[in-house]
Amino acid sequence: MSEVVLSIRDLEKTYPGGVQAVRGVSFDVHQGESVAIIGSSGSGKSTVLRCINRLIEPTGGVIELGGTQINTPRANVNEIRSRIGMVFQSFELFAHLKVLENVTLGLRHVRGMSKSEADKVAMEVLERVDLLERVDAYPGNLSGGQKQRVAIARALAMKPEVILFDEPTSALDPELIGSVLKTIRGLADEGLTMIIVTHEINFARDVADRIVYLDKGLVAEEGPSSIINNPKTERMQRFLASMNEEH
Amino acid sequence: MNSRRVGVERIFSWSALDEKTRVGIIVSVFLLVAISPAVGQSIETGWDIAESGVDSNLNAAAVHGNETWVFGDGGVMLSSSDEGMTWSAMNSDTTADLISADSAYDSMAVLDSTGSVLMKQGLDADWTNIGSPGEGMVDLVLIGQNSLILVGVDGAIWRYSASNWQEIETQFTENLNDISFLDENNGIACGENGTLLFTTNGGISWNYREAPTGSSDSNLISVGYYNPYRLYAASSDGQILSSTTTSAQNWNLVEIESEGYNTSLDENLKSIEVVSASIILFAGPDNYLGVSLDGGNIVEHNIIPDGINTSFNDHAMIDYQKGIVVGNQGVILLTDSSGKNDLVGFEIPDYGNFGEFSEYADDMMLDGFKATVKIVGFGILFGFLIGVILAMFKTAPTNLKGLVEGRPNGIVRTLGGGLAAVGLYLFWEGVSGFSELGLDGIEYIFTPVGDPRGFAMFGLGIALTLLGLLFLSNNGKFSKIEIGRVTLNPWKIRPLNSIATLYTDFFRNTPLIVQFMFIHFGLSLGMEIQDAYESVFGDMGVDGFDYWLLGESAFISAIFTLGLNSGAYQCETIRGAIAAIPSGQMEAGRSIGLTYMGTMKLVIMPQAIRICIPPIGNEMVNLVLNSSLAMVIGYAELSRQGRLIIAVTFQIFWAWGMVMISYFVVTWTLALLLRRLEEKTKIPGLGISGGA
Ligand SMILES: Nc1ncnc2c1ncn2[C@@H]1O[C@H](COP(=O)(O)OP(=O)(O)OP(=O)(O)O)[C@@H](O)[C@H]1O
Ligand SMILES: [Mg+2]
């Protein structure tokens, strides 16, 4: 198997109020692999993702990126974050910047590229997410699907070692979900390393190489995408059943 | 729409304004700059020509009893007994040029160009020649009925008394030009290269007085001694020097207001005549006569009667208004108004007539308007800057835990120990001074005023000690402390937030009018800044940008007070706007690797500022209205000008009405600009939609 890009060992997070959101989660993400994290609401999926790029500090465990531990107080968070892309449920585009500027912001101010270099890179990634004709639009004038694709482009432009998707389609109207999922699928096919938190079970099964099922802050089941068809634990069976009812 | 460039640089472009706004701006500017009226007034000379009957150059004049005397080349002597209207020639027994004259103690003395002195010792006495100490004498002064002093080239000083000539030896060798005495003992002489010599013993010994900077190379041609504290001198190229210290200790160059606060009249001078503590008459070689009523600050250039073109040499004044001036080619002019130009056709304005009132008021109003706009403009910029910085301080998440976490405990504890030690020292130093204040009980709340330095040490000492103890106790757990039912976690204290809160609380809980007075009179902030500027960059002069910006200490104090005060209020508004930006924006910025400050600058602030333009606009309008309080520190803004106008015209309704309209124009223009700014920076999907 190819090398491990991201390794999570015994990750724990207890929020200040005392909520034990994550209680010892471990899994590895290999080069070129796409991992889907599924689980019911409140099971700690977002918490895991946010610990990985240190938007929140884990209270225990070890996270390694490319073989070095990144959750130490001494580590340079800004440098780490620029190596990990993040796509949010609510897009979080910079409303005062045009599409192109949203994508180039990190390139120019984190990577230190000139405007022309950054524009070139940005145009390439915007082409990959099929948004070339909207580069001069403000986010406020885009559809939800377009917004999420800009957000993906913004993360992609930084050439991250791994991209984290936190329910990228949950805030979208059903008819807009398709374009975003198609974009993500395209990236998976290109061999991008990614972790996707999603409620789209079918999408997870089709796209992900591996599934991690979280329940109450613990990994309840883990395996190739085929486990969705044959869940071993009763809990996951019930979870999948409830998801199917919804659709 | 999408391709429209949005940027601050476009917002104020004239061509981008719509027609309504343009017309509005033009009309308001027009309203303020009222057209100056033309009235049939004229200015005429205050000097009349007297017939001298001679055409020799007349060099000197003196008043002797009821007679006025004039002396000139070729031994010409004229006298007049009707205050200078008619003149008759007198026999002088000499053909030498008479160059200088003086009259005092009922005596009169004249110096001729060979150094001989003619003297009239008593009102009815005849002229007698008392001989000559030598050539090269240029001026003389009487120091008693029978005694006088001569000065001349190479620092020569001769004293005549008890029928004896005595040369006064000094180490001064510059050519001397003029000499003047207050009484028998105190006198002053002036000469080339800024030479000023002073005596207190009737000219027996002389001391050097330093000329002010800027005139140490000047050729001082004339000096006048009015009273123990009023001495004036003038240089050949138009500088006016004054001394208001006893014994003429210190000399200053007068800044001549009528010449744009210049230190030179830009006229060549020959002689000055000091007729009162503040009235000085000037005579110059290029047909120049001038008068100042205020010690040289404002010098009026006299209109010279038609047909006169001469070099004026000397005045002789009967009183402070009546007198004569003499010049070359036999010119004698007389005045009964200190030479002041006559204003013909000028009436006392009737301020009950609105036209005449506004004619008087509009210039003052315009000055006030400019002054207000000036403090408001700088105040807004400064206040906004402070507001932004404070808002960033207030929202900064860094707490003490964040500062300490990840650093080796040894270092943290050592630092803690050091801080505690310094803190205790400061605390003790501060407290030990308090007892000297002699305060009782509740009076101790005034210690910050009584002993500001001590109080600062006391406060800082407490803060540092507590911080040091906290760091010393660090065990990496950052746990909270429980005192009875109260729990608090000192590690959660955000230092920047605390500083900003202290600042805003202070400025929002004290009256602005008191802040104005405290900052201007109490701290003398404006003056301190001027002094600091001058000690670094030198004298700022009397014009140019630095003078415009820093020339007035009340202006500096005013913009600081307004800015500091407004900043405290704007801070809350901006903080609110920052809080209104979804937290996901900060996360998104950080997730691409931007630092906290980078995200603040590139993502949060640009959005927050757009959101808070309307409420900030309100703050700015408040600032304009508050600027009227600057009148308490003597800054000549609109309200103060209003009061000055009332002091002269007594038209209360009109004056305050005008002030009100002017304020409205300022705030209304500001509101228009802000509305425009809001529209121009509007971005789809950001902020509450509405408006255009
Ligand atoms: N900032 C927070 N402070 C306190 N508790 C939190 C915080 N964020 C999340 N939690 C709690 O942690 C638990 C896990 O939350 P998390 O957001 O990770 O769940 P999730 O799996 O992402 O759920 P969802 O599918 O609804 O997004 C929940 O019980 C939640 O209430
Ligand atoms: Mg979630």
Short mmCIF file of C-alpha atoms in Angstrom, two decimals, chain B residues 322-655:
data_model
loop_
_atom_site.label_atom_id
_atom_site.label_comp_id
_atom_site.label_asym_id
_atom_site.label_seq_id
_atom_site.Cartn_x
_atom_site.Cartn_y
_atom_site.Cartn_z
CA LYS B 322 1.92 114.99 16.27
CA GLY B 323 5.31 115.36 14.69
CA ILE B 324 7.46 115.66 11.62
CA VAL B 325 9.72 113.58 9.48
CA VAL B 326 12.59 114.97 7.39
CA GLY B 327 14.26 113.72 4.26
CA ASN B 328 16.60 114.54 1.41
CA GLN B 329 16.03 117.52 -0.93
CA GLY B 330 14.53 119.62 1.85
CA VAL B 331 11.51 117.39 2.45
CA ILE B 332 9.57 117.96 5.67
CA LEU B 333 6.26 116.16 6.27
CA LEU B 334 4.01 116.65 9.25
CA THR B 335 1.28 114.55 10.79
CA ASP B 336 -1.17 114.72 13.64
CA SER B 337 -2.05 111.03 13.53
CA SER B 338 1.28 109.23 13.95
CA GLY B 339 1.41 109.11 10.16
CA LYS B 340 -1.45 106.63 9.99
CA ASN B 341 -3.25 106.47 6.69
CA ASP B 342 -6.57 108.29 6.71
CA LEU B 343 -9.58 106.15 6.01
CA VAL B 344 -11.93 108.31 3.99
CA GLY B 345 -15.50 107.24 3.49
CA PHE B 346 -15.31 104.50 6.10
CA GLU B 347 -18.42 104.53 8.22
CA ILE B 348 -19.12 102.73 11.42
CA PRO B 349 -21.02 99.72 10.16
CA ASP B 350 -24.64 99.30 11.18
CA TYR B 351 -24.84 95.70 12.31
CA GLY B 352 -28.59 96.00 12.58
CA ASN B 353 -28.57 95.77 8.80
CA PHE B 354 -28.25 92.13 7.81
CA GLY B 355 -26.21 92.94 4.73
CA GLU B 356 -23.64 94.85 6.74
CA PHE B 357 -23.73 92.25 9.48
CA SER B 358 -23.00 89.40 7.13
CA GLU B 359 -20.35 91.43 5.38
CA TYR B 360 -18.56 91.58 8.70
CA ALA B 361 -19.44 88.06 9.77
CA ASP B 362 -18.83 86.03 6.63
CA ASP B 363 -15.04 86.21 6.68
CA MET B 364 -14.95 85.16 10.29
CA MET B 365 -17.50 82.48 9.58
CA LEU B 366 -15.42 81.16 6.70
CA ASP B 367 -12.35 81.03 8.92
CA GLY B 368 -14.33 79.17 11.54
CA PHE B 369 -15.70 76.85 8.91
CA LYS B 370 -12.22 76.02 7.65
CA ALA B 371 -10.98 75.53 11.19
CA THR B 372 -13.86 73.21 12.00
CA VAL B 373 -13.39 71.21 8.82
CA LYS B 374 -9.71 70.94 9.63
CA ILE B 375 -10.16 69.46 13.11
CA VAL B 376 -13.07 67.35 11.98
CA GLY B 377 -11.11 65.93 9.06
CA PHE B 378 -8.09 65.01 11.13
CA GLY B 379 -10.25 63.99 14.08
CA ILE B 380 -12.21 61.55 11.95
CA LEU B 381 -9.09 59.97 10.48
CA PHE B 382 -7.41 59.77 13.85
CA GLY B 383 -10.52 58.55 15.63
CA PHE B 384 -11.17 55.89 13.04
CA LEU B 385 -7.59 54.68 13.29
CA ILE B 386 -7.84 54.45 17.06
CA GLY B 387 -11.26 52.85 16.80
CA VAL B 388 -9.96 50.14 14.47
CA ILE B 389 -6.92 49.44 16.64
CA LEU B 390 -8.99 49.29 19.83
CA ALA B 391 -11.58 47.06 18.18
CA MET B 392 -8.84 44.67 17.12
CA PHE B 393 -7.46 44.77 20.66
CA LYS B 394 -10.90 44.04 22.06
CA THR B 395 -11.54 41.11 19.77
CA ALA B 396 -8.03 39.66 20.00
CA PRO B 397 -8.46 36.13 21.38
CA THR B 398 -4.96 35.77 22.82
CA ASN B 399 -5.23 35.17 26.54
CA LEU B 400 -2.53 34.57 29.14
CA LYS B 401 -2.83 30.84 28.65
CA GLY B 402 -2.16 31.25 24.96
CA LEU B 403 0.91 33.32 25.71
CA VAL B 404 2.39 30.77 28.07
CA GLU B 405 1.29 27.49 26.57
CA GLY B 406 4.00 25.62 24.74
CA ARG B 407 6.86 27.48 26.37
CA PRO B 408 9.15 25.63 28.78
CA ASN B 409 7.88 25.99 32.32
CA GLY B 410 11.32 27.01 33.57
CA ILE B 411 11.31 30.09 31.39
CA VAL B 412 7.73 30.97 32.32
CA ARG B 413 8.50 30.73 36.03
CA THR B 414 11.71 32.71 35.75
CA LEU B 415 9.83 35.39 33.84
CA GLY B 416 7.10 35.28 36.49
CA GLY B 417 9.66 35.76 39.24
CA GLY B 418 11.19 38.70 37.43
CA LEU B 419 7.82 40.33 36.78
CA ALA B 420 6.74 39.88 40.38
CA ALA B 421 9.97 41.42 41.62
CA VAL B 422 9.72 44.42 39.29
CA GLY B 423 6.02 44.71 40.14
CA LEU B 424 6.63 44.74 43.88
CA TYR B 425 9.36 47.32 43.49
CA LEU B 426 7.13 49.61 41.41
CA PHE B 427 4.23 49.10 43.79
CA TRP B 428 6.35 50.04 46.77
CA GLU B 429 7.92 53.05 45.05
CA GLY B 430 4.46 54.26 44.03
CA VAL B 431 2.79 53.74 47.39
CA SER B 432 5.58 55.28 49.42
CA GLY B 433 5.04 58.59 47.62
CA PHE B 434 1.33 58.74 48.44
CA SER B 435 1.79 59.63 52.10
CA GLU B 436 3.48 62.88 51.08
CA LEU B 437 0.29 63.99 49.39
CA GLY B 438 -1.40 64.49 52.74
CA LEU B 439 -4.66 62.87 51.74
CA ASP B 440 -7.38 61.49 54.00
CA GLY B 441 -9.71 58.58 53.41
CA ILE B 442 -11.82 59.06 50.30
CA GLU B 443 -9.46 61.73 49.02
CA TYR B 444 -7.18 58.94 47.92
CA ILE B 445 -9.20 58.55 44.73
CA PHE B 446 -7.43 61.69 43.53
CA THR B 447 -3.97 60.20 43.80
CA PRO B 448 -3.78 59.78 40.01
CA VAL B 449 -3.77 63.59 39.80
CA GLY B 450 -1.76 64.34 42.89
CA ASP B 451 1.03 61.96 42.00
CA PRO B 452 0.53 60.69 38.43
CA ARG B 453 3.95 59.06 38.28
CA GLY B 454 3.49 57.35 41.59
CA PHE B 455 0.02 56.19 40.71
CA ALA B 456 1.22 54.78 37.40
CA MET B 457 3.92 52.85 39.25
CA PHE B 458 1.39 51.71 41.82
CA GLY B 459 -1.08 50.44 39.19
CA LEU B 460 1.54 48.89 36.98
CA GLY B 461 3.16 47.37 40.06
CA ILE B 462 -0.05 45.61 41.09
CA ALA B 463 -0.66 44.34 37.57
CA LEU B 464 2.89 43.06 37.13
CA THR B 465 2.97 41.44 40.57
CA LEU B 466 -0.25 39.55 39.98
CA LEU B 467 0.89 38.52 36.51
CA GLY B 468 4.26 37.42 37.89
CA LEU B 469 2.65 35.37 40.67
CA LEU B 470 0.36 33.73 38.14
CA PHE B 471 3.29 32.81 35.92
CA LEU B 472 5.19 31.53 38.96
CA SER B 473 2.28 29.26 39.84
CA ASN B 474 2.14 27.83 36.33
CA ASN B 475 1.93 24.05 36.31
CA GLY B 476 0.60 23.63 32.80
CA LYS B 477 -2.98 23.04 33.95
CA PHE B 478 -4.27 26.61 33.60
CA SER B 479 -7.02 25.84 36.07
CA LYS B 480 -9.44 28.30 37.53
CA ILE B 481 -9.35 29.68 41.04
CA GLU B 482 -12.27 29.39 43.42
CA ILE B 483 -12.73 31.99 46.10
CA GLY B 484 -15.88 31.11 47.97
CA ARG B 485 -18.71 31.08 45.48
CA VAL B 486 -16.80 33.11 42.92
CA THR B 487 -14.71 31.24 40.41
CA LEU B 488 -12.44 32.95 37.99
CA ASN B 489 -9.76 31.82 35.66
CA PRO B 490 -6.95 34.37 35.47
CA TRP B 491 -5.46 32.47 32.54
CA LYS B 492 -8.47 33.54 30.49
CA ILE B 493 -7.62 37.22 30.91
CA ARG B 494 -6.95 38.78 27.53
CA PRO B 495 -4.34 41.51 28.08
CA LEU B 496 -5.04 43.50 24.92
CA ASN B 497 -8.75 43.40 25.60
CA SER B 498 -8.17 44.66 29.15
CA ILE B 499 -6.06 47.58 27.96
CA ALA B 500 -8.65 48.56 25.34
CA THR B 501 -11.49 48.25 27.84
CA LEU B 502 -9.72 50.46 30.32
CA TYR B 503 -9.22 53.03 27.58
CA THR B 504 -12.78 53.05 26.27
CA ASP B 505 -14.29 53.03 29.75
CA PHE B 506 -12.24 56.02 30.68
CA PHE B 507 -13.05 58.10 27.61
CA ARG B 508 -16.72 57.18 27.58
CA ASN B 509 -17.26 57.95 31.23
CA THR B 510 -15.81 61.44 31.38
CA PRO B 511 -17.27 64.57 29.75
CA LEU B 512 -15.68 65.60 26.50
CA ILE B 513 -15.46 69.22 27.55
CA VAL B 514 -13.32 68.19 30.52
CA GLN B 515 -11.17 66.02 28.27
CA PHE B 516 -10.57 69.04 26.04
CA MET B 517 -9.47 71.18 28.93
CA PHE B 518 -7.45 68.45 30.59
CA ILE B 519 -5.57 67.56 27.43
CA HIS B 520 -4.94 71.13 26.30
CA PHE B 521 -4.39 73.00 29.56
CA GLY B 522 -3.55 70.12 31.87
CA LEU B 523 -1.22 68.08 29.72
CA SER B 524 -0.34 70.92 27.30
CA LEU B 525 -0.33 68.17 24.72
CA GLY B 526 -0.38 70.54 21.77
CA MET B 527 2.58 72.48 23.08
CA GLU B 528 4.50 69.35 23.98
CA ILE B 529 4.08 68.07 20.45
CA GLN B 530 5.15 71.39 18.97
CA ASP B 531 8.21 71.44 21.22
CA ALA B 532 9.08 67.86 20.34
CA TYR B 533 8.75 68.67 16.66
CA GLU B 534 10.90 71.76 16.96
CA SER B 535 13.60 69.97 18.91
CA VAL B 536 13.82 67.32 16.19
CA PHE B 537 13.22 69.26 12.98
CA GLY B 538 13.98 72.79 14.11
CA ASP B 539 11.82 75.86 13.94
CA MET B 540 8.70 75.20 11.90
CA GLY B 541 8.63 78.76 10.63
CA VAL B 542 5.47 80.70 10.00
CA ASP B 543 4.15 79.12 6.84
CA GLY B 544 4.29 75.92 4.87
CA PHE B 545 2.73 72.57 5.61
CA ASP B 546 4.27 71.93 9.00
CA TYR B 547 3.11 75.29 10.23
CA TRP B 548 -0.34 74.68 8.85
CA LEU B 549 -0.42 71.35 10.65
CA LEU B 550 1.37 72.10 13.90
CA GLY B 551 1.47 75.87 14.16
CA GLU B 552 -1.41 76.12 16.56
CA SER B 553 -1.20 74.17 19.78
CA ALA B 554 -4.97 74.32 20.35
CA PHE B 555 -5.44 72.66 16.99
CA ILE B 556 -3.18 69.75 17.88
CA SER B 557 -4.85 69.33 21.26
CA ALA B 558 -8.25 69.50 19.60
CA ILE B 559 -7.61 66.77 17.04
CA PHE B 560 -6.09 64.56 19.70
CA THR B 561 -9.01 65.04 22.06
CA LEU B 562 -11.60 64.51 19.35
CA GLY B 563 -9.73 61.53 17.93
CA LEU B 564 -9.10 59.86 21.28
CA ASN B 565 -12.68 60.41 22.35
CA SER B 566 -14.30 59.41 19.08
CA GLY B 567 -11.99 56.40 18.87
CA ALA B 568 -13.44 55.08 22.11
CA TYR B 569 -16.95 55.24 20.69
CA GLN B 570 -16.05 54.05 17.21
CA CYS B 571 -14.27 51.10 18.77
CA GLU B 572 -17.56 49.71 20.09
CA THR B 573 -19.23 50.13 16.72
CA ILE B 574 -16.41 48.46 14.85
CA ARG B 575 -16.24 45.70 17.41
CA GLY B 576 -19.94 45.09 16.87
CA ALA B 577 -19.35 44.85 13.15
CA ILE B 578 -16.49 42.42 13.66
CA ALA B 579 -18.74 40.31 15.84
CA ALA B 580 -21.35 40.37 13.08
CA ILE B 581 -18.99 38.64 10.67
CA PRO B 582 -19.72 34.90 10.87
CA SER B 583 -17.07 33.00 12.83
CA GLY B 584 -16.67 30.72 9.81
CA GLN B 585 -14.93 33.57 8.00
CA MET B 586 -12.09 33.55 10.51
CA GLU B 587 -11.89 29.76 10.25
CA ALA B 588 -11.89 29.90 6.47
CA GLY B 589 -9.10 32.45 6.49
CA ARG B 590 -7.05 30.45 8.95
CA SER B 591 -7.74 27.21 7.08
CA ILE B 592 -5.84 28.46 4.06
CA GLY B 593 -2.92 29.30 6.31
CA LEU B 594 -3.41 33.01 6.97
CA THR B 595 -2.33 34.22 10.39
CA TYR B 596 -4.82 35.74 12.83
CA MET B 597 -3.72 39.26 11.92
CA GLY B 598 -3.63 38.37 8.24
CA THR B 599 -7.20 37.13 8.35
CA MET B 600 -8.24 40.17 10.34
CA LYS B 601 -6.70 42.48 7.79
CA LEU B 602 -7.66 40.70 4.59
CA VAL B 603 -10.96 39.06 5.46
CA ILE B 604 -12.65 40.33 8.60
CA MET B 605 -11.93 44.07 8.62
CA PRO B 606 -12.79 44.76 4.96
CA GLN B 607 -16.21 43.22 5.57
CA ALA B 608 -16.70 44.67 9.03
CA ILE B 609 -15.87 48.19 7.88
CA ARG B 610 -18.41 47.96 5.08
CA ILE B 611 -21.05 46.82 7.51
CA CYS B 612 -20.34 49.59 9.97
CA ILE B 613 -20.24 52.53 7.59
CA PRO B 614 -23.73 53.72 8.64
CA PRO B 615 -23.14 53.58 12.40
CA ILE B 616 -19.61 54.94 12.02
CA GLY B 617 -21.17 57.74 9.98
CA ASN B 618 -23.29 58.59 13.02
CA GLU B 619 -20.17 58.67 15.15
CA MET B 620 -18.52 60.99 12.66
CA VAL B 621 -21.49 63.34 12.66
CA ASN B 622 -21.30 63.29 16.46
CA LEU B 623 -17.66 64.19 16.17
CA VAL B 624 -18.51 67.22 14.05
CA LEU B 625 -21.07 68.36 16.60
CA ASN B 626 -18.67 67.67 19.46
CA SER B 627 -15.97 69.69 17.75
CA SER B 628 -17.81 72.83 18.87
CA LEU B 629 -16.49 72.15 22.36
CA ALA B 630 -13.01 72.94 21.07
CA MET B 631 -13.96 76.55 21.67
CA VAL B 632 -13.21 76.06 25.37
CA ILE B 633 -9.53 75.70 24.58
CA GLY B 634 -9.54 78.78 22.39
CA TYR B 635 -9.55 77.06 19.05
CA ALA B 636 -11.17 79.38 16.54
CA GLU B 637 -13.74 76.96 15.16
CA LEU B 638 -17.29 77.86 14.15
CA SER B 639 -18.85 78.24 17.60
CA ARG B 640 -16.05 80.37 18.89
CA GLN B 641 -16.21 82.55 15.81
CA GLY B 642 -19.94 82.86 16.47
CA ARG B 643 -19.22 84.21 19.93
CA LEU B 644 -16.62 86.62 18.61
CA ILE B 645 -19.06 87.90 16.00
CA ILE B 646 -21.64 88.49 18.71
CA ALA B 647 -19.10 90.32 20.83
CA VAL B 648 -18.70 92.86 18.05
CA THR B 649 -22.14 92.99 16.48
CA PHE B 650 -24.50 92.02 19.32
CA GLN B 651 -26.59 90.17 16.72
CA ILE B 652 -27.24 86.98 18.63
CA PHE B 653 -29.94 85.48 16.44
CA TRP B 654 -28.11 86.06 13.17
CA ALA B 655 -24.75 84.91 14.45
#
